[in-house]
CSV table of C-alpha atoms and ligand atoms in Angstrom, one decimal:
chain,number,residue,atom,x,y,z
A,1031,MET,CA,-10.0,-20.0,7.2
A,1032,VAL,CA,-10.3,-16.9,5.5
A,1033,LEU,CA,-9.8,-16.0,1.7
A,1034,ALA,CA,-9.5,-12.4,0.9
A,1035,SER,CA,-8.4,-11.0,-2.7
A,1036,ALA,CA,-7.5,-7.6,-4.5
A,1037,PRO,CA,-7.2,-6.3,-7.8
A,1038,ALA,CA,-4.0,-5.0,-9.9
A,1039,LYS,CA,-4.0,-1.6,-11.0
A,1040,ILE,CA,-3.0,0.5,-14.1
A,1041,ILE,CA,-2.1,4.2,-13.5
A,1042,LEU,CA,-4.0,6.0,-16.4
A,1043,PHE,CA,-2.4,9.6,-15.6
A,1044,GLY,CA,0.3,11.0,-13.2
A,1045,GLU,CA,2.8,8.3,-12.0
A,1046,HIS,CA,5.6,9.8,-10.4
A,1047,PHE,CA,3.9,13.3,-10.2
A,1048,VAL,CA,1.8,12.0,-7.6
A,1049,VAL,CA,4.8,11.2,-5.5
A,1050,SER,CA,5.3,14.9,-5.1
A,1051,ASP,CA,1.9,15.7,-4.2
A,1052,ARG,CA,0.5,16.2,-7.8
A,1053,LEU,CA,-2.5,14.5,-9.3
A,1054,ALA,CA,-3.1,11.0,-10.7
A,1055,ILE,CA,-5.8,8.8,-12.1
A,1056,ALA,CA,-5.5,5.1,-11.2
A,1057,ALA,CA,-8.1,2.1,-12.1
A,1058,ALA,CA,-8.5,-1.4,-10.8
A,1059,ILE,CA,-8.2,-3.9,-13.4
A,1060,ASP,CA,-9.4,-7.6,-13.3
A,1061,LEU,CA,-6.2,-9.5,-12.3
A,1062,ARG,CA,-6.1,-10.3,-8.6
A,1063,ALA,CA,-4.0,-11.4,-6.1
A,1064,LYS,CA,-5.4,-13.8,-3.2
A,1065,VAL,CA,-4.4,-14.3,0.2
A,1066,GLU,CA,-5.8,-17.7,2.7
A,1067,ALA,CA,-5.1,-17.2,6.2
A,1068,ASN,CA,-5.6,-20.3,8.6
A,1069,PHE,CA,-4.9,-20.5,12.2
A,1070,ASN,CA,-2.2,-23.1,13.4
A,1071,ASP,CA,-1.4,-24.4,16.6
A,1072,SER,CA,2.5,-23.7,16.7
A,1073,LYS,CA,4.0,-20.6,17.4
A,1074,PHE,CA,5.3,-20.0,13.7
A,1075,PHE,CA,3.7,-17.9,10.8
A,1076,SER,CA,4.6,-20.0,7.5
A,1077,PHE,CA,4.2,-18.1,4.3
A,1078,LEU,CA,3.7,-19.9,1.0
A,1079,SER,CA,4.0,-18.2,-2.5
A,1080,LYS,CA,2.0,-20.4,-5.0
A,1081,LYS,CA,3.3,-18.7,-8.0
A,1082,ASN,CA,7.2,-19.5,-7.1
A,1083,ASN,CA,6.5,-22.3,-4.7
A,1084,PHE,CA,8.2,-20.8,-2.2
A,1085,LYS,CA,7.5,-21.4,1.8
A,1086,ILE,CA,9.0,-19.7,4.8
A,1087,ASP,CA,8.1,-20.3,8.5
A,1088,VAL,CA,8.9,-17.3,10.8
A,1089,ASN,CA,9.1,-17.4,14.2
A,1090,PHE,CA,6.2,-15.7,16.3
A,1091,ASP,CA,8.3,-14.0,18.7
A,1092,ASP,CA,10.4,-12.4,15.7
A,1093,VAL,CA,7.4,-11.0,14.1
A,1094,VAL,CA,5.8,-9.6,17.3
A,1095,ASN,CA,9.0,-7.9,18.3
A,1096,GLY,CA,9.6,-6.6,14.8
A,1097,ARG,CA,12.9,-8.7,14.2
A,1098,ILE,CA,12.1,-9.4,10.4
A,1099,ASN,CA,15.0,-8.1,8.7
A,1100,ASN,CA,16.7,-11.5,8.2
A,1101,TYR,CA,13.7,-13.0,6.5
A,1102,ASN,CA,13.4,-13.2,2.9
A,1103,SER,CA,12.8,-9.7,1.4
A,1104,PHE,CA,9.8,-11.1,-0.7
A,1105,PHE,CA,7.8,-11.6,2.3
A,1106,LYS,CA,9.3,-8.8,4.5
A,1107,PRO,CA,6.6,-6.3,3.7
A,1108,LEU,CA,3.9,-8.8,4.8
A,1109,LEU,CA,5.9,-9.3,7.9
A,1110,PHE,CA,6.0,-5.8,8.5
A,1111,ILE,CA,2.3,-5.4,8.2
A,1112,LEU,CA,1.9,-8.6,10.7
A,1113,TYR,CA,4.0,-6.7,13.1
A,1114,GLU,CA,2.0,-3.4,12.7
A,1115,ILE,CA,-1.1,-5.2,13.3
A,1116,SER,CA,0.2,-6.9,16.3
A,1117,LYS,CA,1.0,-3.7,18.0
A,1118,CYS,CA,-2.9,-3.0,17.7
A,1119,LEU,CA,-4.5,-6.5,18.4
A,1120,LYS,CA,-3.3,-9.2,20.4
A,1121,LEU,CA,-1.8,-12.2,18.1
A,1122,GLU,CA,-1.8,-15.5,20.3
A,1123,ARG,CA,-1.5,-18.2,17.8
A,1124,GLY,CA,0.7,-19.0,14.6
A,1125,ILE,CA,-1.1,-18.4,11.2
A,1126,ASP,CA,-0.5,-20.1,7.8
A,1127,PHE,CA,-0.7,-17.6,5.0
A,1128,ILE,CA,-0.9,-19.2,1.2
A,1129,ILE,CA,-0.5,-16.3,-1.4
A,1130,ASP,CA,-1.6,-16.7,-4.9
A,1131,SER,CA,-1.7,-14.0,-7.5
A,1132,ASP,CA,-2.5,-13.4,-11.3
A,1133,ILE,CA,-0.6,-10.0,-11.4
A,1134,PRO,CA,2.8,-10.0,-13.0
A,1135,ILE,CA,5.5,-9.2,-10.3
A,1136,GLY,CA,7.3,-6.0,-10.6
A,1137,VAL,CA,6.1,-4.4,-14.1
A,1138,GLY,CA,3.9,-1.8,-12.6
A,1139,LEU,CA,0.7,-3.3,-12.0
A,1140,GLY,CA,0.7,-2.8,-8.4
A,1141,SER,CA,1.2,-6.7,-7.6
A,1142,SER,CA,3.2,-6.0,-4.4
A,1143,ALA,CA,0.1,-3.6,-3.0
A,1144,ALA,CA,-2.6,-6.1,-4.3
A,1145,VAL,CA,-1.1,-8.8,-2.1
A,1146,SER,CA,-0.4,-6.3,1.0
A,1147,VAL,CA,-4.2,-5.3,0.8
A,1148,ALA,CA,-5.6,-8.9,0.3
A,1149,PHE,CA,-3.0,-9.6,3.2
A,1150,SER,CA,-4.2,-7.1,5.4
A,1151,ALA,CA,-8.0,-7.6,5.0
A,1152,ALA,CA,-7.3,-11.8,5.5
A,1153,THR,CA,-5.6,-11.2,8.7
A,1154,LEU,CA,-7.6,-8.5,10.1
A,1155,LYS,CA,-10.9,-10.8,9.4
A,1156,LEU,CA,-9.5,-14.0,10.7
A,1157,LEU,CA,-8.4,-12.1,14.0
A,1158,ASN,CA,-12.2,-10.9,14.1
A,1159,TYR,CA,-11.1,-7.3,14.0
A,1160,ASN,CA,-14.3,-4.9,12.9
A,1161,PHE,CA,-12.3,-3.0,10.1
A,1162,GLY,CA,-13.1,-0.6,7.5
A,1163,MET,CA,-11.5,0.2,4.1
A,1164,LYS,CA,-9.4,2.9,5.8
A,1165,ASP,CA,-7.8,0.1,8.2
A,1166,ILE,CA,-6.8,-2.2,5.2
A,1167,ILE,CA,-5.2,1.1,3.3
A,1168,ILE,CA,-3.3,2.0,6.5
A,1169,PHE,CA,-2.0,-1.6,6.9
A,1170,ALA,CA,-1.3,-2.4,3.5
A,1171,SER,CA,0.6,1.2,2.9
A,1172,LYS,CA,3.0,-0.1,5.6
A,1173,GLY,CA,3.9,-2.9,3.6
A,1174,GLU,CA,4.3,-0.6,0.7
A,1175,SER,CA,6.6,1.7,2.4
A,1176,LEU,CA,9.1,-1.3,3.0
A,1177,ALA,CA,8.7,-2.4,-0.7
A,1178,HIS,CA,9.3,1.1,-2.0
A,1179,GLU,CA,11.2,4.0,-0.4
A,1180,ARG,CA,8.6,6.8,-1.0
A,1181,PRO,CA,5.5,5.1,-2.0
A,1182,SER,CA,2.5,8.0,-2.8
A,1183,GLY,CA,-0.1,5.4,-1.4
A,1184,ILE,CA,-1.9,5.2,-4.6
A,1185,ASP,CA,-1.5,1.4,-5.2
A,1186,PRO,CA,-3.1,0.2,-2.0
A,1187,THR,CA,-5.6,3.0,-2.2
A,1188,ILE,CA,-6.8,1.9,-5.6
A,1189,SER,CA,-6.5,-1.9,-4.8
A,1190,THR,CA,-8.8,-1.3,-1.6
A,1191,LEU,CA,-11.4,0.6,-3.3
A,1192,GLY,CA,-11.4,-0.6,-6.9
A,1193,GLY,CA,-12.9,1.3,-9.7
A,1194,ILE,CA,-11.4,4.7,-11.1
A,1195,LEU,CA,-10.0,7.2,-8.6
A,1196,VAL,CA,-8.4,10.7,-8.7
A,1197,TYR,CA,-5.5,10.6,-6.1
A,1198,ARG,CA,-3.5,13.5,-4.5
A,1199,ARG,CA,-1.2,12.3,-1.6
A,1200,SER,CA,-2.2,15.2,0.7
A,1201,GLU,CA,-5.7,15.1,0.0
A,1202,GLY,CA,-6.8,11.2,-0.7
A,1203,PHE,CA,-8.9,10.1,-3.2
A,1204,ARG,CA,-12.1,11.1,-5.1
A,1205,THR,CA,-14.1,8.3,-6.8
A,1206,LEU,CA,-14.8,8.8,-10.5
A,1207,ASP,CA,-18.2,7.6,-11.3
A,1208,VAL,CA,-17.3,6.6,-14.9
A,1209,SER,CA,-17.1,3.3,-16.6
A,1210,ILE,CA,-14.8,2.4,-19.4
A,1211,ASN,CA,-16.1,-0.6,-21.4
A,1212,ASN,CA,-13.4,-1.1,-23.6
A,1213,PRO,CA,-10.6,-3.4,-22.7
A,1214,VAL,CA,-7.3,-1.6,-21.9
A,1215,ILE,CA,-4.5,-3.5,-23.7
A,1216,ILE,CA,-1.4,-3.9,-21.4
A,1217,GLY,CA,1.7,-4.5,-23.0
A,1218,VAL,CA,4.8,-6.0,-20.9
A,1219,THR,CA,8.4,-5.6,-21.7
A,1220,ASN,CA,11.0,-8.1,-20.2
A,1221,GLU,CA,13.5,-5.7,-18.8
A,1222,SER,CA,13.7,-5.8,-15.2
A,1223,ARG,CA,13.2,-2.4,-13.0
A,1224,SER,CA,12.7,-1.3,-9.6
A,1225,THR,CA,10.1,1.1,-8.6
A,1226,ALA,CA,12.1,2.7,-5.6
A,1227,LYS,CA,15.1,3.1,-8.1
A,1228,MET,CA,12.8,5.0,-10.8
A,1229,VAL,CA,11.2,7.2,-8.0
A,1230,MET,CA,14.7,8.0,-6.9
A,1231,LYS,CA,16.0,8.8,-10.3
A,1232,VAL,CA,13.2,11.2,-11.2
A,1233,LEU,CA,13.4,13.0,-7.5
A,1234,ASN,CA,17.3,13.3,-8.1
A,1235,PHE,CA,16.5,14.7,-11.8
A,1236,LYS,CA,13.8,17.0,-10.0
A,1237,ALA,CA,16.3,18.5,-7.4
A,1238,LYS,CA,18.9,19.1,-10.4
A,1239,TYR,CA,16.2,21.0,-12.5
A,1240,PRO,CA,13.6,22.3,-10.1
A,1241,LYS,CA,12.3,25.2,-12.4
A,1242,ILE,CA,11.7,22.8,-15.4
A,1243,PHE,CA,9.9,20.4,-13.1
A,1244,ASP,CA,7.7,23.2,-11.8
A,1245,PHE,CA,6.1,23.4,-15.4
A,1246,LEU,CA,6.2,19.5,-16.0
A,1247,TYR,CA,4.3,19.1,-12.7
A,1248,GLU,CA,1.6,22.0,-13.7
A,1249,ALA,CA,1.4,20.4,-17.4
A,1250,ASN,CA,0.7,16.9,-15.2
A,1251,ASP,CA,-2.4,18.6,-13.1
A,1252,ILE,CA,-3.9,20.1,-16.2
A,1253,ILE,CA,-3.7,16.9,-18.0
A,1254,VAL,CA,-5.3,15.4,-15.0
A,1255,TYR,CA,-8.1,17.7,-15.2
A,1256,GLU,CA,-8.7,17.4,-19.0
A,1257,ALA,CA,-8.7,13.7,-18.6
A,1258,ILE,CA,-11.4,13.4,-16.0
A,1259,GLU,CA,-13.5,15.2,-18.4
A,1260,ALA,CA,-12.6,12.9,-21.0
A,1261,LEU,CA,-13.2,10.1,-19.0
A,1262,LYS,CA,-16.7,11.5,-17.8
A,1263,SER,CA,-17.8,11.9,-21.3
A,1264,ASN,CA,-16.1,8.4,-22.4
A,1265,ASP,CA,-14.4,10.4,-25.2
A,1266,LEU,CA,-11.4,7.7,-26.0
A,1267,LEU,CA,-10.0,9.8,-28.7
A,1268,LYS,CA,-9.5,12.5,-26.0
A,1269,ILE,CA,-8.5,9.8,-23.4
A,1270,GLY,CA,-5.9,8.7,-25.9
A,1271,GLU,CA,-4.2,11.9,-27.1
A,1272,LEU,CA,-4.0,13.0,-23.2
A,1273,MET,CA,-2.3,9.7,-22.7
A,1274,ASN,CA,0.2,10.3,-25.7
A,1275,ILE,CA,0.8,13.8,-23.8
A,1276,ALA,CA,1.5,12.2,-20.5
A,1277,HIS,CA,3.9,9.6,-21.8
A,1278,GLY,CA,5.8,12.5,-23.3
A,1279,LEU,CA,6.1,14.1,-19.7
A,1280,LEU,CA,7.1,10.4,-18.5
A,1281,SER,CA,9.6,10.3,-21.2
A,1282,SER,CA,10.9,13.8,-20.4
A,1283,ILE,CA,11.7,12.9,-16.9
A,1284,GLY,CA,13.6,9.7,-18.2
A,1285,VAL,CA,11.3,6.9,-17.1
A,1286,SER,CA,11.1,5.4,-20.7
A,1287,SER,CA,13.1,2.8,-22.3
A,1288,LEU,CA,13.7,1.8,-25.9
A,1289,SER,CA,11.8,-1.4,-25.1
A,1290,LEU,CA,8.9,0.7,-24.0
A,1291,GLU,CA,8.9,3.4,-26.8
A,1292,ARG,CA,8.8,0.6,-29.3
A,1293,LEU,CA,5.8,-1.0,-27.7
A,1294,ILE,CA,4.0,2.7,-27.3
A,1295,TYR,CA,4.7,3.5,-30.9
A,1296,ALA,CA,3.9,0.0,-32.4
A,1297,ALA,CA,0.7,0.4,-30.6
A,1298,ARG,CA,-0.3,3.7,-31.6
A,1299,ASN,CA,0.8,3.0,-35.3
A,1300,ALA,CA,-1.7,-0.1,-35.2
A,1301,GLY,CA,-4.5,2.3,-34.6
A,1302,ALA,CA,-4.7,2.9,-30.9
A,1303,TYR,CA,-5.9,6.2,-29.8
A,1304,GLY,CA,-3.2,6.6,-27.3
A,1305,ALA,CA,-0.4,4.6,-25.4
A,1306,LYS,CA,1.8,5.4,-22.5
A,1307,ILE,CA,3.8,3.9,-19.6
A,1308,THR,CA,1.8,2.8,-16.8
A,1309,GLY,CA,3.9,2.6,-13.0
A,1310,ALA,CA,7.3,3.3,-12.5
A,1311,GLY,CA,8.7,2.8,-16.2
A,1312,GLY,CA,12.2,2.2,-16.9
A,1313,GLY,CA,10.7,-1.2,-18.5
A,1314,GLY,CA,7.6,-3.1,-17.6
A,1315,ALA,CA,4.2,-2.0,-18.7
A,1316,MET,CA,2.4,0.2,-20.9
A,1317,ILE,CA,-1.0,0.8,-21.7
A,1318,ALA,CA,-3.0,1.5,-24.9
A,1319,VAL,CA,-6.6,2.1,-25.3
A,1320,CYS,CA,-8.5,1.5,-28.9
A,1321,ASP,CA,-11.8,0.9,-30.3
A,1322,SER,CA,-13.1,-2.7,-30.1
A,1323,GLU,CA,-12.3,-3.6,-33.6
A,1324,LYS,CA,-8.6,-2.3,-33.5
A,1325,ILE,CA,-7.8,-4.7,-30.2
A,1326,GLY,CA,-6.3,-7.6,-32.1
A,1327,LEU,CA,-4.3,-5.5,-34.4
A,1328,VAL,CA,-2.9,-3.4,-31.4
A,1329,SER,CA,-2.2,-6.5,-29.4
A,1330,LYS,CA,-0.3,-8.2,-32.3
A,1331,ALA,CA,1.8,-5.0,-32.9
A,1332,ILE,CA,2.9,-5.1,-29.6
A,1333,LYS,CA,3.5,-9.1,-29.7
A,1334,ASP,CA,5.6,-8.3,-32.9
A,1335,ASN,CA,7.5,-5.7,-31.1
A,1336,GLY,CA,8.6,-8.0,-28.3
A,1337,GLY,CA,6.0,-7.2,-25.6
A,1338,SER,CA,3.6,-9.8,-24.0
A,1339,VAL,CA,0.2,-8.6,-24.0
A,1340,ILE,CA,-2.5,-8.8,-21.2
A,1341,SER,CA,-6.2,-7.5,-22.5
A,1342,SER,CA,-7.8,-6.3,-19.1
A,1343,TYR,CA,-10.8,-4.8,-18.1
A,1344,ILE,CA,-11.3,-2.0,-15.4
A,1345,SER,CA,-13.1,-3.4,-12.5
A,1346,ASN,CA,-15.4,-1.9,-9.8
A,1347,CYS,CA,-14.3,-4.7,-7.4
A,1348,GLY,CA,-11.9,-3.7,-4.9
A,1349,VAL,CA,-10.7,-5.8,-1.8
A,1350,LYS,CA,-13.2,-8.7,-1.2
A,1351,ILE,CA,-13.5,-11.5,1.5
A,1352,HIS,CA,-14.6,-14.6,0.2
A,1353,GLU,CA,-16.8,-16.2,2.8
B,1820,PMV,O1,5.1,0.2,-8.5
B,1820,PMV,P1,4.5,0.8,-9.7
B,1820,PMV,O2,5.6,0.5,-10.9
B,1820,PMV,O3,3.1,0.5,-9.8
B,1820,PMV,O4,4.5,2.6,-9.8
B,1820,PMV,C1,3.8,3.0,-8.8
B,1820,PMV,C2,3.5,4.4,-9.3
B,1820,PMV,C3,4.7,5.7,-8.8
B,1820,PMV,O5,4.0,6.8,-9.0
B,1820,PMV,C4,5.8,5.7,-9.7
B,1820,PMV,C5,5.3,5.4,-7.3
B,1820,PMV,C6,4.4,5.8,-6.5
B,1820,PMV,O6,4.4,5.4,-5.2
B,1820,PMV,O7,3.2,6.6,-6.6
């Protein structure tokens, strides 16, 4: 049996802009997805999601021949990863997979990427493959490309590596050797949204107003450069102010919502240095940074305005095999 786990993420700066090869900063947090993999003696792969108590059995030949379209969409990214792995490594027996996760689904905290990363690591380890971090990112990204249409790759990268990264699609990642010891407060609205749809909405908007977007994209990169310095000097005030500016850009490209704005203004009015959307927006998660003594007030303000609160720490622990 192999058990692997991988973390959720927050995007501190640069979501959406990163899709068009602009800079972003992402951080892993201490919520995790776990995948257990066990050989079985049948010609089936079984997938059990503990969170929604849902199970499917998948015919071995369907996976190795890439016939995965008719299976449940929740598991399809994992089937696609398995298919891609089967092109490189010989699969001879069925495998039982059990998926368990603390990460809220579909709110912008990278739950699908964390599951894809833990799944890729568990499968490669079970197959005795001598893999590195790069292999996990490559296979997990295959799953992400099925879950979202044009993923930048930032989610599987941060979930594999942990810590805080500066990322650009064409250049890959650079680790930022900084630590934020304060918790990051995450507020979540109950609106449903789809990353793929939000990404397409922004790209269509960009196609309509290319000159305006050029300036917004340039502003994003300047914010990220300033944010790198602020993170290095642990200047929470500046990090917060830059988050507020970054949120203004996200709002201007149409990815905020009334519920998100309520949570963001509530957090700021309760004393947070800054608050912004994290992830694709349109609903889902926002983040706020504040001094330790304000955590209670900021959390309460988010709850009073209809959000659920997750208080989370940035985590250096990326993907992990639990021996
Ligand atoms: O899937 P989410 O909500 O965590 O958003 C990912 C960040 C985007 O920049 C919106 C998309 C991407 O692929 O980078």
